[in-house]
Coordinates of C-alpha atoms in Angstrom, one line a residue:
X1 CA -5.2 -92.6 2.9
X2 CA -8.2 -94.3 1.4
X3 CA -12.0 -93.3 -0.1
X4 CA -14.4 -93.2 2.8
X5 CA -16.9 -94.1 0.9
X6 CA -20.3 -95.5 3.0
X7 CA -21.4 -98.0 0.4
X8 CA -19.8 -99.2 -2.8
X9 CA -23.1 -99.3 -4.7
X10 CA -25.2 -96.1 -5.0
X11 CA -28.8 -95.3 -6.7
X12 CA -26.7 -92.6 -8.0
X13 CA -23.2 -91.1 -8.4
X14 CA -23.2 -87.3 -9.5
X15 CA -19.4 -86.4 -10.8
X16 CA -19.6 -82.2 -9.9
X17 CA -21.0 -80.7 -7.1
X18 CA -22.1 -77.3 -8.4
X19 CA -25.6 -76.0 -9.6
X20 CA -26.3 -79.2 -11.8
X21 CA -25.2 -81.4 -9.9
X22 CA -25.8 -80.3 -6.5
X23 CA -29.6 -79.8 -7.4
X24 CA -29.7 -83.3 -9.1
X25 CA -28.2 -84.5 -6.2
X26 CA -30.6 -83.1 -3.9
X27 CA -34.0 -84.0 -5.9
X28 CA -32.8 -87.7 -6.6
X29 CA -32.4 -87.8 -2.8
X30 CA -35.5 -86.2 -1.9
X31 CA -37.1 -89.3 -3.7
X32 CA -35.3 -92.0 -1.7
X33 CA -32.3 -92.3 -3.9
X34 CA -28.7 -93.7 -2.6
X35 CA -27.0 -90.7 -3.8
X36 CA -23.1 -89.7 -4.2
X37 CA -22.4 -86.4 -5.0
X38 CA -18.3 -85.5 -5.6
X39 CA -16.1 -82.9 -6.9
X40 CA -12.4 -82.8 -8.1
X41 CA -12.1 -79.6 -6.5
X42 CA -11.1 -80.0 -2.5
X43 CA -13.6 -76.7 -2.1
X44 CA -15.3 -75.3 -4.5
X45 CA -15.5 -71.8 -4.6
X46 CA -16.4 -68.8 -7.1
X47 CA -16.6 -69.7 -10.5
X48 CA -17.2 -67.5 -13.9
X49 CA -20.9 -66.5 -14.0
X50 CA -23.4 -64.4 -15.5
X51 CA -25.0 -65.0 -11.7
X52 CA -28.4 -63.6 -13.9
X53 CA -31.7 -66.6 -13.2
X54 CA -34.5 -66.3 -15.7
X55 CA -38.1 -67.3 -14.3
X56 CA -38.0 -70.9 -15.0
X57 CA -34.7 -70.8 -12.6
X58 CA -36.7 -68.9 -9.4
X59 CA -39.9 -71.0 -9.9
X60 CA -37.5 -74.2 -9.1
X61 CA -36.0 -72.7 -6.5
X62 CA -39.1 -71.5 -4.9
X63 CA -40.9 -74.9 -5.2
X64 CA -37.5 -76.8 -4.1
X65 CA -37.3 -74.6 -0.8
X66 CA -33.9 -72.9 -1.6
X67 CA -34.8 -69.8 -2.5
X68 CA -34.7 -67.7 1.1
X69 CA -31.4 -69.3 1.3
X70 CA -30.7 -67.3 -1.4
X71 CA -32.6 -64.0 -0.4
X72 CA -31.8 -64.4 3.2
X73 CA -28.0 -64.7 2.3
X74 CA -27.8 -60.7 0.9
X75 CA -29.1 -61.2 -2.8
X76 CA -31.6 -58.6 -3.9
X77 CA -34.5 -59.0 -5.6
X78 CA -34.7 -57.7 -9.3
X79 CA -38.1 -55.9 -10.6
X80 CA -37.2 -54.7 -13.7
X81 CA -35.1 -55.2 -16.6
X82 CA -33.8 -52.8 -18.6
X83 CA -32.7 -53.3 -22.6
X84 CA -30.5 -50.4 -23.9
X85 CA -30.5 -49.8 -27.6
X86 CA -27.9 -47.9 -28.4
X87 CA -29.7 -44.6 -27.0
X88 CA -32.8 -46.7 -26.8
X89 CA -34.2 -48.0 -23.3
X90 CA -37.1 -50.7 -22.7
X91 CA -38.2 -51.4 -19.6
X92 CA -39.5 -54.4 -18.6
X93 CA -41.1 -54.8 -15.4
X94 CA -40.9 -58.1 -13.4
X95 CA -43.7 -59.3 -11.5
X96 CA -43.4 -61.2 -8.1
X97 CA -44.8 -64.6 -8.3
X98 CA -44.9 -67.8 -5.9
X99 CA -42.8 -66.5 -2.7
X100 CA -39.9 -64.6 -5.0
X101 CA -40.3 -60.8 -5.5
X102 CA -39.1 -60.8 -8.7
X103 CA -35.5 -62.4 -10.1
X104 CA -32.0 -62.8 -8.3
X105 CA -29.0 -63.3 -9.2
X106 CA -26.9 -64.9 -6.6
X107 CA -23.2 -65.2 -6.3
X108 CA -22.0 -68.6 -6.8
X109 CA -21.0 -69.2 -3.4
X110 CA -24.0 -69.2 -2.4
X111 CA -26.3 -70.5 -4.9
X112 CA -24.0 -74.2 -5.5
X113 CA -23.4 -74.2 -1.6
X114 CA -27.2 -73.4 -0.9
X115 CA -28.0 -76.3 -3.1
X116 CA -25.0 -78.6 -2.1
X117 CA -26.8 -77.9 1.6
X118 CA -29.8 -79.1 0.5
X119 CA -28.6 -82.3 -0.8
X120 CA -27.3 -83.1 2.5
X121 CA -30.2 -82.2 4.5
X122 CA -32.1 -84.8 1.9
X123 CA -29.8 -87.3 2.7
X124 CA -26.7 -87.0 -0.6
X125 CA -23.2 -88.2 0.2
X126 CA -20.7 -85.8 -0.5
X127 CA -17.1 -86.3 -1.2
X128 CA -14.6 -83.3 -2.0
X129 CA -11.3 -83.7 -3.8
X130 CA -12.5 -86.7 -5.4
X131 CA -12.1 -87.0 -9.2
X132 CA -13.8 -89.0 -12.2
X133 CA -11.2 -91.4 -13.8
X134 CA -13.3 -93.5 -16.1
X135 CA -16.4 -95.6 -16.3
X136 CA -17.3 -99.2 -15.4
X137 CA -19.1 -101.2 -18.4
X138 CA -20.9 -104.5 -18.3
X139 CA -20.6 -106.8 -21.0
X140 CA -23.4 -105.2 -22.5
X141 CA -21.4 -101.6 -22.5
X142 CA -23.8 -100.2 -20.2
X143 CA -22.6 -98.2 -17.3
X144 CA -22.7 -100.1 -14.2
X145 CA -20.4 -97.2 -12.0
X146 CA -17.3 -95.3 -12.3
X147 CA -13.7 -95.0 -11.0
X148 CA -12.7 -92.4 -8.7
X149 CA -10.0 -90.9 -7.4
X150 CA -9.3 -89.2 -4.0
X151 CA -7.0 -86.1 -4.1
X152 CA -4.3 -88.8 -2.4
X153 CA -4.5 -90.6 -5.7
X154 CA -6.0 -93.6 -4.2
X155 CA -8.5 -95.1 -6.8
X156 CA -11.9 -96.8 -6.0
X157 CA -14.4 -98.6 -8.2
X158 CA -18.2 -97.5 -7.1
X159 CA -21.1 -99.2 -8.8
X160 CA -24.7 -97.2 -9.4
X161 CA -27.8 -97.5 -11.3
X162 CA -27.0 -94.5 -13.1
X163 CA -24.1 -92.1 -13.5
X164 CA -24.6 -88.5 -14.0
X165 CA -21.8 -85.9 -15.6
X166 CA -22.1 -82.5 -14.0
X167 CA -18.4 -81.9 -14.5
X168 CA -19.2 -79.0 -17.1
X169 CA -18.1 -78.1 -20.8
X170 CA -15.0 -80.0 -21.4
X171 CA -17.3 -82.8 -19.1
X172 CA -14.8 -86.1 -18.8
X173 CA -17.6 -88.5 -18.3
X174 CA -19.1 -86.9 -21.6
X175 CA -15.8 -87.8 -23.3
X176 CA -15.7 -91.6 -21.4
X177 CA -19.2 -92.4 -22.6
X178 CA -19.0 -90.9 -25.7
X179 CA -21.6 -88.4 -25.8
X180 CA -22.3 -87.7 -29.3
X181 CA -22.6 -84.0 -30.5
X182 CA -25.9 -83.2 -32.4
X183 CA -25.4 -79.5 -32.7
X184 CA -22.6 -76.8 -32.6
X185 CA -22.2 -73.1 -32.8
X186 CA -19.2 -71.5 -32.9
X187 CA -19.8 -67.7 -32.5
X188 CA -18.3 -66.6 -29.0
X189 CA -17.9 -63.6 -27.1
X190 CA -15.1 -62.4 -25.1
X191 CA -15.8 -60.6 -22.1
X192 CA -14.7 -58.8 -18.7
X193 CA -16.2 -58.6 -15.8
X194 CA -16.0 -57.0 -12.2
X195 CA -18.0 -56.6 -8.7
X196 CA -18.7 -53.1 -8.5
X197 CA -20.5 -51.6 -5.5
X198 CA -22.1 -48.8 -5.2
X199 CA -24.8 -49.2 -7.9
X200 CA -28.1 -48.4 -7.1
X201 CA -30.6 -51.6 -8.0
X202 CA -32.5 -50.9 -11.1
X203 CA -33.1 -54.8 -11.9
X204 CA -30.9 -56.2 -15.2
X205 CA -29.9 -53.6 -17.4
X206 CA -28.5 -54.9 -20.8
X207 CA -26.8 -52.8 -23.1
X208 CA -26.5 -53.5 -27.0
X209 CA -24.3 -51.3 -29.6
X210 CA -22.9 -52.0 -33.0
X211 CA -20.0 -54.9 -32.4
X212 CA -20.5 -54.4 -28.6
X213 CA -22.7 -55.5 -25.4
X214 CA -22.7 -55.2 -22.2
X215 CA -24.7 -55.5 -18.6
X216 CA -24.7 -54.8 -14.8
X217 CA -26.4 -57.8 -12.8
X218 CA -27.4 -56.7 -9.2
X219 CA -25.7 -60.1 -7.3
X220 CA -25.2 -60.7 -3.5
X221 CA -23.7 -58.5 -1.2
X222 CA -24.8 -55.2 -3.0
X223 CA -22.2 -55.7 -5.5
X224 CA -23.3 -55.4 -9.9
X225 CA -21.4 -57.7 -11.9
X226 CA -20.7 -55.4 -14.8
X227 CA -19.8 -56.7 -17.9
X228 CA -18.5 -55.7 -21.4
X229 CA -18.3 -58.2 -24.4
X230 CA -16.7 -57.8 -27.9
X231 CA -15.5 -60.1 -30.8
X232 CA -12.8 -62.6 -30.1
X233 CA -10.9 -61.0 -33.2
X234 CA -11.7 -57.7 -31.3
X235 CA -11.2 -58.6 -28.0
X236 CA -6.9 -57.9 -27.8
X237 CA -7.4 -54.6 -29.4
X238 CA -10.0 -53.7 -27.5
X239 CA -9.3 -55.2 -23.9
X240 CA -5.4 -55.7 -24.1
X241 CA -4.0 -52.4 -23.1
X242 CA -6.3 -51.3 -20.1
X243 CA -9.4 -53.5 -19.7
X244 CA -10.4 -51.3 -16.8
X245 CA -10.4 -48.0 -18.7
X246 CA -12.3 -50.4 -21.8
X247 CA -15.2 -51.4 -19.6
X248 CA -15.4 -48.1 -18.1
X249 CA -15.1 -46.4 -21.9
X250 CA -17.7 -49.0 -22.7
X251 CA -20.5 -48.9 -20.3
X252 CA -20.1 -44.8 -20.6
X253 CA -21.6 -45.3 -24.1
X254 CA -25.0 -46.5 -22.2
X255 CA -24.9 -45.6 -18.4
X256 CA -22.6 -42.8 -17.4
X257 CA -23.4 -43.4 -13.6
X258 CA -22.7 -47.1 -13.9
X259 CA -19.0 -46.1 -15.5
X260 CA -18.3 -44.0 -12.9
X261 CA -18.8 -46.3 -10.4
X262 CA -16.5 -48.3 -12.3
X263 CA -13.8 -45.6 -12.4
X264 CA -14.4 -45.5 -8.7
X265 CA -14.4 -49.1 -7.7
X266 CA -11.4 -50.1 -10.1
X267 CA -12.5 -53.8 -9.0
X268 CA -10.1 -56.9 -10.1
X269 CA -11.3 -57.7 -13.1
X270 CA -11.8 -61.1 -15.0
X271 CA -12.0 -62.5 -18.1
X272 CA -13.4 -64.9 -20.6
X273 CA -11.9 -65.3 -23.7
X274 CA -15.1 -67.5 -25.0
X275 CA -15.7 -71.1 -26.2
X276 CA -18.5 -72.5 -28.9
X277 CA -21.7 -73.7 -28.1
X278 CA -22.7 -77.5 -28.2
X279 CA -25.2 -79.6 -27.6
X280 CA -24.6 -83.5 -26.6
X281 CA -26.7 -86.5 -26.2
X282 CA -27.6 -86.4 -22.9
X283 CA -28.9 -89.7 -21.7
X284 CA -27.4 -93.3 -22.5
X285 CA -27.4 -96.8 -21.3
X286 CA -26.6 -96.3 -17.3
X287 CA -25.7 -92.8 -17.8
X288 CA -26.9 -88.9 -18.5
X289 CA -25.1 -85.5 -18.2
X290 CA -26.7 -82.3 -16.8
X291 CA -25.6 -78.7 -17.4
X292 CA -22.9 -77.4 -19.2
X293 CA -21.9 -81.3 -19.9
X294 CA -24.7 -81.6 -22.2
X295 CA -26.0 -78.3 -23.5
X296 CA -23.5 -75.0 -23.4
X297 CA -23.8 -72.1 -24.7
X298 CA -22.4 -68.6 -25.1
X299 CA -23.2 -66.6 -21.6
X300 CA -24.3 -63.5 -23.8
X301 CA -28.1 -64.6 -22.9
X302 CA -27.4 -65.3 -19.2
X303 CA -29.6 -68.4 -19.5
X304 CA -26.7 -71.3 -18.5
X305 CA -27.6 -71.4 -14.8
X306 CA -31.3 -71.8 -15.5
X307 CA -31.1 -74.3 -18.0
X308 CA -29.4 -76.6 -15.5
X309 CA -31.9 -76.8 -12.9
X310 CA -34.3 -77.2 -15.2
X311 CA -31.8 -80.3 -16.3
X312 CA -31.9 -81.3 -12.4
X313 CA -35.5 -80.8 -12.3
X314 CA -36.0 -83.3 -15.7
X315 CA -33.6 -85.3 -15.0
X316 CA -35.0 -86.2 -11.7
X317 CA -38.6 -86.5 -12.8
X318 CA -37.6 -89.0 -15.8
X319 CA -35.5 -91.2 -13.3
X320 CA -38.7 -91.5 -11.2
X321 CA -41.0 -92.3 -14.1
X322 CA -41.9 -94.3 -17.3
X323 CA -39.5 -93.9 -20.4
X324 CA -36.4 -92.9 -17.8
X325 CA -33.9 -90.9 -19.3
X326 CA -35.1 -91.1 -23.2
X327 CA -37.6 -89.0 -21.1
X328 CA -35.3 -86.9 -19.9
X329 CA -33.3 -86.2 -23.4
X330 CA -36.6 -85.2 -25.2
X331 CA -37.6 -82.8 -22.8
X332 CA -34.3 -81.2 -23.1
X333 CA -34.4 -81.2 -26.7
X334 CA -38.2 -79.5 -27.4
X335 CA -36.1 -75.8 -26.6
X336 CA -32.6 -76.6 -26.5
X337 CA -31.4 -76.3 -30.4
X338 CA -33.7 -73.3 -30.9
X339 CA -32.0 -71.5 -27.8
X340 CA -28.5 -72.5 -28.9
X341 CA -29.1 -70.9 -32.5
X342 CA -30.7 -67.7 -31.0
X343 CA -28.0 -67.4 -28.4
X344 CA -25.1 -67.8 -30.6
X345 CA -26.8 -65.4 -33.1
X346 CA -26.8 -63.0 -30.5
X347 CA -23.1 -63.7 -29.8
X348 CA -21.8 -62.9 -32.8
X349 CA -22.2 -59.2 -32.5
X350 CA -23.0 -58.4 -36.1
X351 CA -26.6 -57.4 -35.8
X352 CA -28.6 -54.3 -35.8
X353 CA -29.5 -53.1 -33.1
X354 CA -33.3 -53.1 -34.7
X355 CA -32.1 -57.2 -35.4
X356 CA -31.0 -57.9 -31.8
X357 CA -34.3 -56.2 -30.3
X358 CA -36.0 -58.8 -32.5
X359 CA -33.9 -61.3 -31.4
X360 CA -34.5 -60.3 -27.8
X361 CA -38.3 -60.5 -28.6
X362 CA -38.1 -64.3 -29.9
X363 CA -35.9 -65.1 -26.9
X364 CA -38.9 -63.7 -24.4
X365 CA -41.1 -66.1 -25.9
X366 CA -38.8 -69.0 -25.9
X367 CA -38.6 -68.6 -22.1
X368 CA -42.1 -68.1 -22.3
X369 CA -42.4 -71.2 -23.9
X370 CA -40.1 -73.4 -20.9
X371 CA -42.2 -71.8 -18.1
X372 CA -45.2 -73.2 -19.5
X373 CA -43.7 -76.5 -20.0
X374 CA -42.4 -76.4 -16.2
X375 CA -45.4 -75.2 -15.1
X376 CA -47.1 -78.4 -16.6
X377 CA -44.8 -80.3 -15.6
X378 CA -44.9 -79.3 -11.6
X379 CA -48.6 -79.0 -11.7
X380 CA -48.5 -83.0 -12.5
X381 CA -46.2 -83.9 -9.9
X382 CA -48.4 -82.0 -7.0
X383 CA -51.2 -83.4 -8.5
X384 CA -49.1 -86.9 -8.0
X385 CA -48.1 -86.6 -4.9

């Protein structure tokens, strides 16, 4: 068996075919781009998610055209969020805006297939079971392509103008172009999770206690994702003897109707145990990483997903003009370290609850602060086209 590959040089080849990459893959093609999108996996499927998208997140996939893929495939609409303080609740109502009716938070089935669809329609190759092995240099050390392998372990050199990691946190083309680190943060939560039906939709509801937090995420199909995080030192005490009866036990402490549903559901639950926070250089000579490659952090803030299509969206929009991917980096870098600090100060459970609500406050404005930026930025590129 062999690579069917159409060409052997490409505009671009994308190594991981899920949010990040599928979205890069489909804007690069939408601009005229030779584009190869592939993925280790022979077919992708669920993955761990907080399945939460902040505003920035909908306004992309309203103006990309994906988002009544995601509506019309059984994902409600969220109006409201809901912040529990202990015994305190805010409310905090979410206005429709564009062609979305609020927020969503779509399985990811169906978001990373919605957007892999869209990459084809634009014109991406797509190859599945096919796995990065290393780059190719120049003699300059820029990166001039990559080697592949098909899940028959038959290698094949491709060559591109750029290469793109979207092969997440513990990224291989990070680690074969030597992505430097420029910041860490090594507070983590550890967390179960199931799909629990039967939940009424009252929009995000995240709870907050003393060493403690916890949500339930309306997702597709009329399922919550309902979660409960602790320490890592706490997490075997806590979670190890019946995680079901501890996420029930936990949620009862803000939501007695959600923990009954719980109790009722008894879904398969699963489990994160938690990694630190980085953030990597995320451009180079012939190269650039999107998503969890270049910038992870702790899913406590349920802002991963967003912040890689608004990597797609600025990684696309450098590639097509002046300063290229140096573009690219900065514009990742004007929120990136202050959300990584907040996020991992959030992680580490040791607040106040009056603390977190102020932390909570300052991470409103940061996402504030990225809408306003986007909204800049996609105001310019209608006005350019």
């Amino acid at each position: 068996m062999t690579h069917t590959f159409s060409h052997t040089h490409y505009d671009a080849v994308i190594v991981g075919a899920r949010c990040a990459g599928a979205a890069t893959a489909m804007l690069l093609a939408r601009q005229g781009a030779r584009v190869l999108l592939v993925d280790r996996d022979p077919a992708p499927g669920d993955t761990i998610s907080t399945h939460a998208l902040m505003r920035p997140a909908i306004t992309l996939l309203d103006a990309w055209g994906v988002l009544p893929a995601i509506a019309e495939g059984g994902t409600p609409a969220v109006q409201q969020t809901r912040f529990v303080y202990g015994d305190q609740a805010v409310e905090v109502p979410i206005a429709p805006a564009g062609r979305a009716e609020g927020l969503y938070a779509p399985r990811r089935t169906l978001l990373d297939k919605a957007l892999r669809d869209a990459a084809l329609t634009a014109g991406a190759e797509f190859q599945l079971g096919t796995a990065f092995e290393d780059v190719i240099r120049d003699g300059s050390g820029r990166v001039t392509g990559a080697v592949l392998r098909s899940r028959w372990g038959v290698p094949a050199e491709v060559s591109s103008d750029i290469l793109i990691g979207a092969d997440g946190r513990l990224s291989a083309l990070a680690k074969a172009v030597g992505a430097q680190v420029t910041a860490q943060a090594g507070t983590a939560c550890a967390t179960i999770y199931g799909y629990v039906p039967g939940v009424p939709n009252e929009g995000y509801r995240w709870y907050f206690a003393p060493g403690i937090a916890g949500g339930a995420i309306p997702t597709t199909g009329g399922d919550h994702c309902v979660f409960l995080s602790c320490r890592q030192s706490d997490a075997a005490a806590r979670f190890g003897a019946d995680p079901l009866q501890a996420l029930a036990d936990g949620i009862a402490g803000w939501e007695v109707d959600v923990a009954r549903a719980v109790r009722r559901a008894a879904p398969r639950l699963r489990r994160y145990g938690g990694a630190p926070g980085h953030i990597r250089n995320c451009a180079g000579q012939g190269w650039a990483l999107v998503g969890d490659a270049g910038y992870f952090k702790d899913p406590v803030t349920a802002h991963g997903i967003t912040d890689a299509l608004l990597d797609a969206h600025r990684l696309a929009a450098a590639i097509a003009g002046p300063g290229k991917t140096a573009a690219y980096q900065a514009a990742r870098d004007a929120h990136a370290p202050a959300m990584l600090s907040l996020t991992h100060r959030i992680a580490a459970l040791d607040w106040s609850l009056d603390q977190v609500r102020a932390m909570h406050l300052d991470l409103a404005r940061l996402i504030k602060a990225e809408g306003a930026a986007l909204a800049i930025e996609l105001d310019a590129h209608r006005r350019a086209a």
